[in-house]
PDB file of C-alpha atoms and ligand atoms in Angstrom:
ATOM      1  CA  MET A  11     -34.689  35.239  28.219  1.00 54.00           C
ATOM      2  CA  GLU A  12     -34.450  33.266  25.018  1.00 67.00           C
ATOM      3  CA  GLN A  13     -32.287  30.189  25.260  1.00 86.00           C
ATOM      4  CA  LEU A  14     -29.059  29.979  23.361  1.00 92.00           C
ATOM      5  CA  THR A  15     -28.802  27.337  20.646  1.00 96.00           C
ATOM      6  CA  VAL A  16     -25.827  25.266  19.566  1.00 96.00           C
ATOM      7  CA  LYS A  17     -25.338  27.631  16.635  1.00 96.00           C
ATOM      8  CA  ASP A  18     -25.453  30.730  18.837  1.00 96.00           C
ATOM      9  CA  VAL A  19     -22.827  29.527  21.264  1.00 96.00           C
ATOM     10  CA  LEU A  20     -20.542  28.242  18.545  1.00 97.00           C
ATOM     11  CA  ASP A  21     -20.632  31.583  16.718  1.00 97.00           C
ATOM     12  CA  LYS A  22     -20.049  33.596  19.871  1.00 97.00           C
ATOM     13  CA  THR A  23     -17.263  31.341  21.071  1.00 98.00           C
ATOM     14  CA  THR A  24     -15.521  31.364  17.697  1.00 98.00           C
ATOM     15  CA  ASP A  25     -15.408  35.172  17.823  1.00 98.00           C
ATOM     16  CA  PHE A  26     -14.209  35.109  21.410  1.00 98.00           C
ATOM     17  CA  PHE A  27     -11.395  32.675  20.546  1.00 98.00           C
ATOM     18  CA  LYS A  28     -10.420  34.812  17.527  1.00 97.00           C
ATOM     19  CA  GLU A  29     -10.051  37.809  19.812  1.00 97.00           C
ATOM     20  CA  HIS A  30      -7.789  35.722  22.031  1.00 95.00           C
ATOM     21  CA  GLY A  31      -5.554  34.753  19.128  1.00 95.00           C
ATOM     22  CA  ILE A  32      -6.444  31.045  19.161  1.00 96.00           C
ATOM     23  CA  ASP A  33      -5.169  29.371  15.955  1.00 94.00           C
ATOM     24  CA  THR A  34      -8.206  27.223  15.211  1.00 95.00           C
ATOM     25  CA  PRO A  35     -11.117  29.093  16.841  1.00 97.00           C
ATOM     26  CA  ARG A  36     -14.062  27.313  15.203  1.00 97.00           C
ATOM     27  CA  LEU A  37     -12.601  23.859  15.568  1.00 96.00           C
ATOM     28  CA  ASP A  38     -11.761  24.381  19.233  1.00 97.00           C
ATOM     29  CA  ALA A  39     -15.241  25.800  19.918  1.00 98.00           C
ATOM     30  CA  GLU A  40     -16.790  22.715  18.332  1.00 98.00           C
ATOM     31  CA  ILE A  41     -14.596  20.141  20.075  1.00 97.00           C
ATOM     32  CA  LEU A  42     -15.310  21.659  23.480  1.00 98.00           C
ATOM     33  CA  LEU A  43     -19.036  21.929  22.888  1.00 98.00           C
ATOM     34  CA  ALA A  44     -19.210  18.364  21.601  1.00 97.00           C
ATOM     35  CA  GLU A  45     -17.521  17.328  24.839  1.00 97.00           C
ATOM     36  CA  VAL A  46     -20.068  19.155  27.002  1.00 97.00           C
ATOM     37  CA  LEU A  47     -23.017  17.784  25.042  1.00 97.00           C
ATOM     38  CA  GLU A  48     -21.449  14.332  24.839  1.00 96.00           C
ATOM     39  CA  LEU A  49     -21.924  14.298  21.091  1.00 95.00           C
ATOM     40  CA  GLU A  50     -19.610  13.543  18.196  1.00 93.00           C
ATOM     41  CA  ARG A  51     -18.411  16.850  16.757  1.00 93.00           C
ATOM     42  CA  ILE A  52     -20.073  16.161  13.429  1.00 92.00           C
ATOM     43  CA  LYS A  53     -23.444  15.779  15.164  1.00 95.00           C
ATOM     44  CA  LEU A  54     -23.380  19.414  16.288  1.00 95.00           C
ATOM     45  CA  TYR A  55     -24.489  20.373  12.801  1.00 93.00           C
ATOM     46  CA  VAL A  56     -27.668  18.358  12.868  1.00 94.00           C
ATOM     47  CA  ASN A  57     -28.436  19.793  16.292  1.00 93.00           C
ATOM     48  CA  PHE A  58     -27.762  23.405  15.334  1.00 94.00           C
ATOM     49  CA  ASP A  59     -31.077  24.723  16.618  1.00 94.00           C
ATOM     50  CA  GLN A  60     -31.050  22.707  19.828  1.00 94.00           C
ATOM     51  CA  PRO A  61     -31.305  25.001  22.857  1.00 95.00           C
ATOM     52  CA  LEU A  62     -28.669  24.508  25.564  1.00 96.00           C
ATOM     53  CA  GLU A  63     -29.497  23.849  29.192  1.00 95.00           C
ATOM     54  CA  ASN A  64     -28.159  26.409  31.653  1.00 94.00           C
ATOM     55  CA  SER A  65     -25.891  23.805  33.206  1.00 96.00           C
ATOM     56  CA  GLU A  66     -24.430  23.025  29.784  1.00 96.00           C
ATOM     57  CA  VAL A  67     -23.764  26.695  29.145  1.00 95.00           C
ATOM     58  CA  ASP A  68     -22.025  26.994  32.510  1.00 96.00           C
ATOM     59  CA  GLN A  69     -19.868  23.954  31.899  1.00 97.00           C
ATOM     60  CA  TYR A  70     -19.000  25.206  28.403  1.00 97.00           C
ATOM     61  CA  ARG A  71     -18.140  28.665  29.701  1.00 97.00           C
ATOM     62  CA  GLU A  72     -15.605  27.207  32.099  1.00 97.00           C
ATOM     63  CA  LEU A  73     -13.873  25.315  29.310  1.00 98.00           C
ATOM     64  CA  ILE A  74     -13.851  28.385  27.060  1.00 98.00           C
ATOM     65  CA  VAL A  75     -12.214  30.521  29.717  1.00 97.00           C
ATOM     66  CA  SER A  76      -9.493  27.908  30.280  1.00 97.00           C
ATOM     67  CA  ARG A  77      -8.932  27.577  26.538  1.00 98.00           C
ATOM     68  CA  SER A  78      -8.644  31.362  26.130  1.00 97.00           C
ATOM     69  CA  LYS A  79      -5.892  31.295  28.770  1.00 95.00           C
ATOM     70  CA  GLY A  80      -3.828  28.989  26.563  1.00 95.00           C
ATOM     71  CA  ILE A  81      -4.697  25.562  27.944  1.00 97.00           C
ATOM     72  CA  PRO A  82      -4.620  23.110  25.022  1.00 98.00           C
ATOM     73  CA  VAL A  83      -7.916  21.553  23.935  1.00 98.00           C
ATOM     74  CA  ALA A  84      -6.469  18.071  24.431  1.00 98.00           C
ATOM     75  CA  TYR A  85      -5.923  18.737  28.145  1.00 98.00           C
ATOM     76  CA  LEU A  86      -9.426  20.151  28.520  1.00 98.00           C
ATOM     77  CA  VAL A  87     -11.089  17.129  26.964  1.00 97.00           C
ATOM     78  CA  GLN A  88      -8.375  14.794  28.344  1.00 97.00           C
ATOM     79  CA  LYS A  89      -7.918  12.992  25.052  1.00 96.00           C
ATOM     80  CA  GLN A  90      -6.073  13.146  21.744  1.00 97.00           C
ATOM     81  CA  GLU A  91      -6.320  11.082  18.603  1.00 96.00           C
ATOM     82  CA  PHE A  92      -3.078   9.544  17.334  1.00 98.00           C
ATOM     83  CA  MET A  93      -2.774   6.906  14.590  1.00 98.00           C
ATOM     84  CA  SER A  94      -6.596   6.907  14.550  1.00 97.00           C
ATOM     85  CA  LEU A  95      -6.606   5.665  18.154  1.00 98.00           C
ATOM     86  CA  GLU A  96      -7.852   7.634  21.128  1.00 97.00           C
ATOM     87  CA  PHE A  97      -5.358   8.344  23.902  1.00 98.00           C
ATOM     88  CA  LYS A  98      -5.921   9.791  27.307  1.00 98.00           C
ATOM     89  CA  VAL A  99      -3.752  12.847  27.955  1.00 98.00           C
ATOM     90  CA  THR A 100      -3.215  14.967  31.049  1.00 98.00           C
ATOM     91  CA  PRO A 101      -0.797  17.828  31.760  1.00 98.00           C
ATOM     92  CA  ASP A 102       1.656  15.122  32.927  1.00 98.00           C
ATOM     93  CA  VAL A 103       2.300  14.072  29.335  1.00 98.00           C
ATOM     94  CA  LEU A 104       3.187  15.683  26.038  1.00 98.00           C
ATOM     95  CA  ILE A 105       0.216  15.773  23.673  1.00 98.00           C
ATOM     96  CA  PRO A 106       0.946  13.327  20.825  1.00 98.00           C
ATOM     97  CA  ARG A 107       1.687  15.244  17.608  1.00 96.00           C
ATOM     98  CA  PRO A 108       0.707  14.392  14.038  1.00 94.00           C
ATOM     99  CA  GLU A 109       4.398  14.478  13.007  1.00 94.00           C
ATOM    100  CA  THR A 110       5.120  11.671  15.447  1.00 97.00           C
ATOM    101  CA  GLU A 111       2.780   9.464  13.427  1.00 97.00           C
ATOM    102  CA  HIS A 112       5.580   9.541  10.885  1.00 96.00           C
ATOM    103  CA  LEU A 113       7.927   7.831  13.341  1.00 98.00           C
ATOM    104  CA  VAL A 114       5.280   5.184  14.023  1.00 98.00           C
ATOM    105  CA  GLU A 115       4.482   4.633  10.337  1.00 97.00           C
ATOM    106  CA  THR A 116       8.156   4.314   9.413  1.00 97.00           C
ATOM    107  CA  THR A 117       8.667   1.819  12.236  1.00 98.00           C
ATOM    108  CA  LEU A 118       5.595  -0.195  11.201  1.00 97.00           C
ATOM    109  CA  GLU A 119       6.911  -0.454   7.617  1.00 96.00           C
ATOM    110  CA  LEU A 120      10.254  -1.613   8.901  1.00 95.00           C
ATOM    111  CA  ILE A 121       8.720  -4.213  11.183  1.00 95.00           C
ATOM    112  CA  ALA A 122       6.766  -5.603   8.231  1.00 94.00           C
ATOM    113  CA  GLU A 123      10.014  -6.022   6.254  1.00 93.00           C
ATOM    114  CA  LEU A 124      12.000  -7.781   8.981  1.00 89.00           C
ATOM    115  CA  ASP A 125      12.156 -11.557   8.682  1.00 85.00           C
ATOM    116  CA  ARG A 126      11.793 -12.252  12.407  1.00 85.00           C
ATOM    117  CA  THR A 127       8.294 -13.064  13.560  1.00 85.00           C
ATOM    118  CA  GLU A 128       8.601 -11.900  17.166  1.00 90.00           C
ATOM    119  CA  LEU A 129      10.238  -8.663  18.168  1.00 95.00           C
ATOM    120  CA  LYS A 130      11.008  -6.789  21.332  1.00 97.00           C
ATOM    121  CA  ILE A 131      10.808  -3.030  21.115  1.00 98.00           C
ATOM    122  CA  VAL A 132      11.461  -0.234  23.590  1.00 98.00           C
ATOM    123  CA  ASP A 133      10.120   3.332  23.551  1.00 98.00           C
ATOM    124  CA  VAL A 134      12.359   5.752  25.448  1.00 98.00           C
ATOM    125  CA  GLY A 135      10.480   8.615  27.119  1.00 98.00           C
ATOM    126  CA  THR A 136       7.124   7.038  26.425  1.00 98.00           C
ATOM    127  CA  GLY A 137       4.934   9.774  27.971  1.00 98.00           C
ATOM    128  CA  SER A 138       1.300   8.958  27.171  1.00 98.00           C
ATOM    129  CA  GLY A 139       2.484   5.689  25.625  1.00 98.00           C
ATOM    130  CA  ALA A 140       1.118   6.757  22.237  1.00 98.00           C
ATOM    131  CA  ILE A 141       4.128   5.472  20.263  1.00 98.00           C
ATOM    132  CA  ILE A 142       4.636   2.064  21.867  1.00 98.00           C
ATOM    133  CA  ILE A 143       0.911   1.361  22.174  1.00 98.00           C
ATOM    134  CA  SER A 144       0.253   2.199  18.507  1.00 98.00           C
ATOM    135  CA  LEU A 145       3.174   0.035  17.437  1.00 98.00           C
ATOM    136  CA  VAL A 146       2.135  -2.979  19.482  1.00 98.00           C
ATOM    137  CA  LYS A 147      -1.478  -2.590  18.439  1.00 98.00           C
ATOM    138  CA  LEU A 148      -0.949  -1.956  14.725  1.00 98.00           C
ATOM    139  CA  ALA A 149       2.141  -4.029  13.829  1.00 96.00           C
ATOM    140  CA  SER A 150       1.816  -6.977  11.495  1.00 91.00           C
ATOM    141  CA  LYS A 151       4.022  -9.061  13.834  1.00 93.00           C
ATOM    142  CA  GLU A 152       3.896 -10.127  17.439  1.00 93.00           C
ATOM    143  CA  LEU A 153       5.598  -7.385  19.449  1.00 95.00           C
ATOM    144  CA  THR A 154       6.626  -7.227  23.062  1.00 96.00           C
ATOM    145  CA  GLY A 155       6.908  -3.627  24.154  1.00 98.00           C
ATOM    146  CA  VAL A 156       8.698  -1.745  26.886  1.00 98.00           C
ATOM    147  CA  GLY A 157       7.835   1.879  27.644  1.00 98.00           C
ATOM    148  CA  ILE A 158      10.264   3.823  29.805  1.00 98.00           C
ATOM    149  CA  ASP A 159       9.786   7.239  31.355  1.00 98.00           C
ATOM    150  CA  ILE A 160      11.408   9.162  34.170  1.00 98.00           C
ATOM    151  CA  SER A 161       8.008  10.508  35.208  1.00 98.00           C
ATOM    152  CA  GLU A 162       5.882   8.154  37.270  1.00 98.00           C
ATOM    153  CA  GLN A 163       2.909  10.406  36.653  1.00 98.00           C
ATOM    154  CA  ALA A 164       3.346  10.000  32.903  1.00 98.00           C
ATOM    155  CA  LEU A 165       3.554   6.224  33.244  1.00 98.00           C
ATOM    156  CA  LYS A 166       0.218   6.174  35.040  1.00 98.00           C
ATOM    157  CA  VAL A 167      -1.332   7.768  31.974  1.00 98.00           C
ATOM    158  CA  ALA A 168       0.516   5.346  29.674  1.00 98.00           C
ATOM    159  CA  GLN A 169      -0.757   2.379  31.665  1.00 98.00           C
ATOM    160  CA  LYS A 170      -4.327   3.595  31.374  1.00 98.00           C
ATOM    161  CA  ASN A 171      -3.857   3.961  27.649  1.00 98.00           C
ATOM    162  CA  ALA A 172      -2.500   0.432  27.343  1.00 98.00           C
ATOM    163  CA  ILE A 173      -5.633  -0.852  29.070  1.00 98.00           C
ATOM    164  CA  LYS A 174      -7.865   1.308  26.893  1.00 98.00           C
ATOM    165  CA  GLN A 175      -6.208  -0.053  23.756  1.00 98.00           C
ATOM    166  CA  GLN A 176      -6.225  -3.622  25.062  1.00 98.00           C
ATOM    167  CA  VAL A 177      -2.469  -4.164  24.875  1.00 98.00           C
ATOM    168  CA  LYS A 178      -1.730  -4.121  28.589  1.00 97.00           C
ATOM    169  CA  GLY A 179      -0.349  -7.665  28.626  1.00 97.00           C
ATOM    170  CA  LYS A 180       2.071  -6.910  25.816  1.00 98.00           C
ATOM    171  CA  ILE A 181       3.770  -3.816  27.215  1.00 98.00           C
ATOM    172  CA  GLU A 182       5.851  -3.417  30.328  1.00 98.00           C
ATOM    173  CA  PHE A 183       6.219   0.121  31.696  1.00 98.00           C
ATOM    174  CA  LYS A 184       9.345   1.004  33.628  1.00 98.00           C
ATOM    175  CA  VAL A 185      10.279   4.143  35.476  1.00 98.00           C
ATOM    176  CA  GLY A 186      13.816   5.423  35.056  1.00 98.00           C
ATOM    177  CA  ASP A 187      16.364   7.360  33.077  1.00 98.00           C
ATOM    178  CA  LEU A 188      16.381   6.662  29.332  1.00 98.00           C
ATOM    179  CA  LEU A 189      17.521   3.069  28.615  1.00 98.00           C
ATOM    180  CA  GLU A 190      18.926   2.405  32.082  1.00 97.00           C
ATOM    181  CA  PRO A 191      15.956   0.391  33.451  1.00 97.00           C
ATOM    182  CA  LEU A 192      16.057  -2.004  30.486  1.00 97.00           C
ATOM    183  CA  ASN A 193      17.436  -5.379  31.586  1.00 92.00           C
ATOM    184  CA  ASP A 194      17.521  -7.485  28.428  1.00 91.00           C
ATOM    185  CA  SER A 195      18.392  -6.577  24.883  1.00 95.00           C
ATOM    186  CA  VAL A 196      15.867  -5.493  22.284  1.00 97.00           C
ATOM    187  CA  ASP A 197      15.445  -5.596  18.505  1.00 96.00           C
ATOM    188  CA  LEU A 198      14.215  -2.049  18.139  1.00 98.00           C
ATOM    189  CA  ILE A 199      14.604   1.236  19.967  1.00 98.00           C
ATOM    190  CA  VAL A 200      12.253   4.119  19.192  1.00 98.00           C
ATOM    191  CA  SER A 201      12.128   7.537  20.798  1.00 98.00           C
ATOM    192  CA  ASN A 202      10.751  11.030  20.514  1.00 98.00           C
ATOM    193  CA  PRO A 203      12.951  12.596  23.165  1.00 98.00           C
ATOM    194  CA  PRO A 204      12.782  16.199  24.364  1.00 98.00           C
ATOM    195  CA  TYR A 205      14.527  18.130  21.593  1.00 98.00           C
ATOM    196  CA  ILE A 206      13.784  21.817  21.958  1.00 98.00           C
ATOM    197  CA  PRO A 207      16.913  23.895  22.640  1.00 97.00           C
ATOM    198  CA  THR A 208      16.653  25.374  26.150  1.00 97.00           C
ATOM    199  CA  GLY A 209      17.028  28.917  24.829  1.00 97.00           C
ATOM    200  CA  GLN A 210      13.918  28.528  22.673  1.00 97.00           C
ATOM    201  CA  LEU A 211      11.604  27.365  25.456  1.00 97.00           C
ATOM    202  CA  ALA A 212      10.642  30.885  26.509  1.00 96.00           C
ATOM    203  CA  SER A 213       9.413  31.762  23.018  1.00 97.00           C
ATOM    204  CA  LEU A 214       7.207  28.686  22.572  1.00 96.00           C
ATOM    205  CA  GLN A 215       3.481  29.112  21.980  1.00 93.00           C
ATOM    206  CA  GLN A 216       1.481  29.429  25.160  1.00 93.00           C
ATOM    207  CA  GLU A 217      -0.181  26.058  24.490  1.00 95.00           C
ATOM    208  CA  VAL A 218       3.157  24.277  24.265  1.00 96.00           C
ATOM    209  CA  LYS A 219       4.292  25.932  27.481  1.00 96.00           C
ATOM    210  CA  ALA A 220       1.357  24.215  29.197  1.00 96.00           C
ATOM    211  CA  GLU A 221       3.051  20.880  28.446  1.00 98.00           C
ATOM    212  CA  PRO A 222       5.667  19.254  30.711  1.00 97.00           C
ATOM    213  CA  MET A 223       8.999  21.058  30.258  1.00 97.00           C
ATOM    214  CA  LEU A 224      10.639  17.742  31.048  1.00 96.00           C
ATOM    215  CA  ALA A 225       9.237  16.427  27.760  1.00 97.00           C
ATOM    216  CA  LEU A 226      10.422  19.413  25.729  1.00 97.00           C
ATOM    217  CA  ASP A 227      13.766  20.703  27.036  1.00 98.00           C
ATOM    218  CA  GLY A 228      16.565  19.002  25.123  1.00 97.00           C
ATOM    219  CA  GLY A 229      19.483  21.024  26.506  1.00 97.00           C
ATOM    220  CA  ALA A 230      21.567  23.759  24.876  1.00 96.00           C
ATOM    221  CA  GLU A 231      21.184  22.524  21.286  1.00 96.00           C
ATOM    222  CA  GLY A 232      18.262  20.214  21.936  1.00 97.00           C
ATOM    223  CA  LEU A 233      20.557  17.237  21.370  1.00 97.00           C
ATOM    224  CA  ASP A 234      21.413  16.121  24.923  1.00 97.00           C
ATOM    225  CA  TYR A 235      19.110  13.103  25.045  1.00 98.00           C
ATOM    226  CA  TYR A 236      20.124  11.843  21.625  1.00 98.00           C
ATOM    227  CA  TYR A 237      23.772  11.502  22.704  1.00 98.00           C
ATOM    228  CA  GLN A 238      22.800   9.542  25.780  1.00 98.00           C
ATOM    229  CA  ILE A 239      20.239   7.329  24.062  1.00 98.00           C
ATOM    230  CA  ILE A 240      22.609   6.474  21.210  1.00 98.00           C
ATOM    231  CA  LYS A 241      25.467   5.697  23.588  1.00 97.00           C
ATOM    232  CA  GLN A 242      23.280   3.477  25.779  1.00 98.00           C
ATOM    233  CA  ALA A 243      21.706   1.829  22.721  1.00 98.00           C
ATOM    234  CA  THR A 244      25.015   0.186  21.781  1.00 96.00           C
ATOM    235  CA  ALA A 245      24.741  -1.932  24.941  1.00 96.00           C
ATOM    236  CA  LYS A 246      21.023  -2.683  24.625  1.00 97.00           C
ATOM    237  CA  LEU A 247      20.456  -3.581  20.974  1.00 96.00           C
ATOM    238  CA  ARG A 248      20.660  -7.158  19.737  1.00 94.00           C
ATOM    239  CA  ALA A 249      22.950  -7.821  16.759  1.00 91.00           C
ATOM    240  CA  GLY A 250      21.313  -6.251  13.727  1.00 91.00           C
ATOM    241  CA  GLY A 251      19.015  -4.199  15.940  1.00 95.00           C
ATOM    242  CA  LEU A 252      17.562  -0.915  14.774  1.00 97.00           C
ATOM    243  CA  ILE A 253      17.085   2.538  16.236  1.00 98.00           C
ATOM    244  CA  LEU A 254      14.543   5.116  15.022  1.00 98.00           C
ATOM    245  CA  LEU A 255      14.552   8.624  16.436  1.00 98.00           C
ATOM    246  CA  GLU A 256      12.197  11.523  15.861  1.00 98.00           C
ATOM    247  CA  VAL A 257      14.214  14.731  15.505  1.00 98.00           C
ATOM    248  CA  GLY A 258      13.508  18.456  15.528  1.00 96.00           C
ATOM    249  CA  ILE A 259      14.103  20.892  12.680  1.00 93.00           C
ATOM    250  CA  ASN A 260      17.727  20.899  11.458  1.00 95.00           C
ATOM    251  CA  GLN A 261      18.846  18.217  13.897  1.00 97.00           C
ATOM    252  CA  ALA A 262      18.856  15.168  11.610  1.00 98.00           C
ATOM    253  CA  ARG A 263      22.381  15.605  10.153  1.00 98.00           C
ATOM    254  CA  LYS A 264      23.957  16.129  13.549  1.00 98.00           C
ATOM    255  CA  ILE A 265      22.238  13.046  14.949  1.00 98.00           C
ATOM    256  CA  ALA A 266      23.290  11.007  11.905  1.00 98.00           C
ATOM    257  CA  ASP A 267      26.906  12.047  12.685  1.00 98.00           C
ATOM    258  CA  VAL A 268      26.561  10.896  16.289  1.00 98.00           C
ATOM    259  CA  LEU A 269      25.197   7.543  15.120  1.00 98.00           C
ATOM    260  CA  ALA A 270      28.157   7.163  12.757  1.00 97.00           C
ATOM    261  CA  GLU A 271      30.544   7.997  15.587  1.00 97.00           C
ATOM    262  CA  PHE A 272      29.092   5.114  17.614  1.00 96.00           C
ATOM    263  CA  ASN A 273      29.476   2.727  14.688  1.00 96.00           C
ATOM    264  CA  PHE A 274      25.844   2.544  13.634  1.00 97.00           C
ATOM    265  CA  LYS A 275      25.367   1.558   9.976  1.00 96.00           C
ATOM    266  CA  GLU A 276      22.765   2.101   7.238  1.00 97.00           C
ATOM    267  CA  ILE A 277      22.012   5.540   8.621  1.00 98.00           C
ATOM    268  CA  GLU A 278      19.034   7.055   6.872  1.00 98.00           C
ATOM    269  CA  ILE A 279      17.199  10.368   7.244  1.00 98.00           C
ATOM    270  CA  ILE A 280      13.501  10.254   6.462  1.00 97.00           C
ATOM    271  CA  GLU A 281      11.363  13.304   5.667  1.00 96.00           C
ATOM    272  CA  ASP A 282       7.802  13.778   6.873  1.00 92.00           C
ATOM    273  CA  TYR A 283       4.901  14.771   4.611  1.00 88.00           C
ATOM    274  CA  SER A 284       5.870  18.446   4.906  1.00 90.00           C
ATOM    275  CA  GLY A 285       9.363  17.649   3.585  1.00 93.00           C
ATOM    276  CA  ILE A 286      10.999  18.174   6.987  1.00 96.00           C
ATOM    277  CA  GLU A 287      13.779  15.766   8.025  1.00 97.00           C
ATOM    278  CA  ARG A 288      11.896  14.084  10.839  1.00 97.00           C
ATOM    279  CA  VAL A 289      13.166  10.572  11.514  1.00 98.00           C
ATOM    280  CA  VAL A 290      16.702   9.190  11.680  1.00 98.00           C
ATOM    281  CA  LYS A 291      17.078   5.447  11.388  1.00 98.00           C
ATOM    282  CA  ALA A 292      20.139   3.229  11.765  1.00 98.00           C
ATOM    283  CA  SER A 293      21.212  -0.350  12.449  1.00 97.00           C
ATOM    284  CA  TYR A 294      23.792  -1.660  14.862  1.00 95.00           C
ATOM    285  CA  ASP A 295      25.957  -4.735  14.463  1.00 87.00           C
ATOM    286  CA  LYS A 296      27.989  -5.785  17.402  1.00 73.00           C
ATOM    287  CA  GLU A 297      31.531  -6.805  16.504  1.00 63.00           C
TER     288      GLU A 297
HETATM  289  N1  LIG B 327       7.253  18.260  18.607  1.00 50.70           N
HETATM  290  C1  LIG B 327       7.215  18.985  19.818  1.00 50.70           C
HETATM  291  C2  LIG B 327       7.058  20.451  19.531  1.00 50.70           C
HETATM  292  O1  LIG B 327       7.739  20.982  18.682  1.00 50.70           O
HETATM  293  C3  LIG B 327       8.476  18.772  20.613  1.00 50.70           C
HETATM  294  C4  LIG B 327       8.507  17.442  21.207  1.00 50.70           C
HETATM  295  C5  LIG B 327       9.852  17.068  21.643  1.00 50.70           C
HETATM  296  O2  LIG B 327      10.632  17.862  22.177  1.00 50.70           O
HETATM  297  N2  LIG B 327      10.152  15.858  21.407  1.00 50.70           N
HETATM  298  O3  LIG B 327       6.236  21.089  20.124  1.00 50.70           O
END
């Protein structure tokens, strides 16, 4: 039997994924094959006529079957790029999203503008650690980070990522509920809490349903965690401290109202590149 080449398997797999309603069939086929062949994706093209070993075909087939059942590519290859950094991901953590880069970029700009040279920052519901690790790694100032999560399994992934990105010594990971485990006060609070309304969980894409519900379910209106974080933040922020929250579609105004209720000032809603209100930012001055 003639051996299958890179091109053959990519074409076949793309068709197979199309039949299974996968959104990005060619891209997914390429990422998974690159993983099996231990090549950069771009290199597949120069190896188009390379025949595959039987063992490679078998390994690829297994990944394709899992993908066709709705397992996200990031879980299959156990990694996801975020802020141009590579993060380890497992089904214990939410896969970092491109829109969350907006929260990180906004926070980085803000950090650059602040006149303090050293800052302490906490990420509530850190998951893979993508937010706090990117901030500590990419900020123009010396940051001390704290990453909190209620899931010990998630924190294990976050810790591995901190090592991988060489910021282990600068971030402390704590298990617990929202801001409760935080002992001292901080200059900045960031969070991408679970914000999907419970009633919408059942209609999520199959891929999203493969992610931890704990990281998605935000209660009846998707706002439960925001109330709690904002309330707790008043006791944890230093004078003049700032909070930045990623929000879901049509949640920004309501969250801005909650911040106002708790006496936060300079409340600002920031849109992402698609024009969606994505980040709410505010400052807190203790009386
Ligand atoms: N952005 C994620 C999604 O819509 C939700 C993450 C979250 O709840 N914070 O799939």
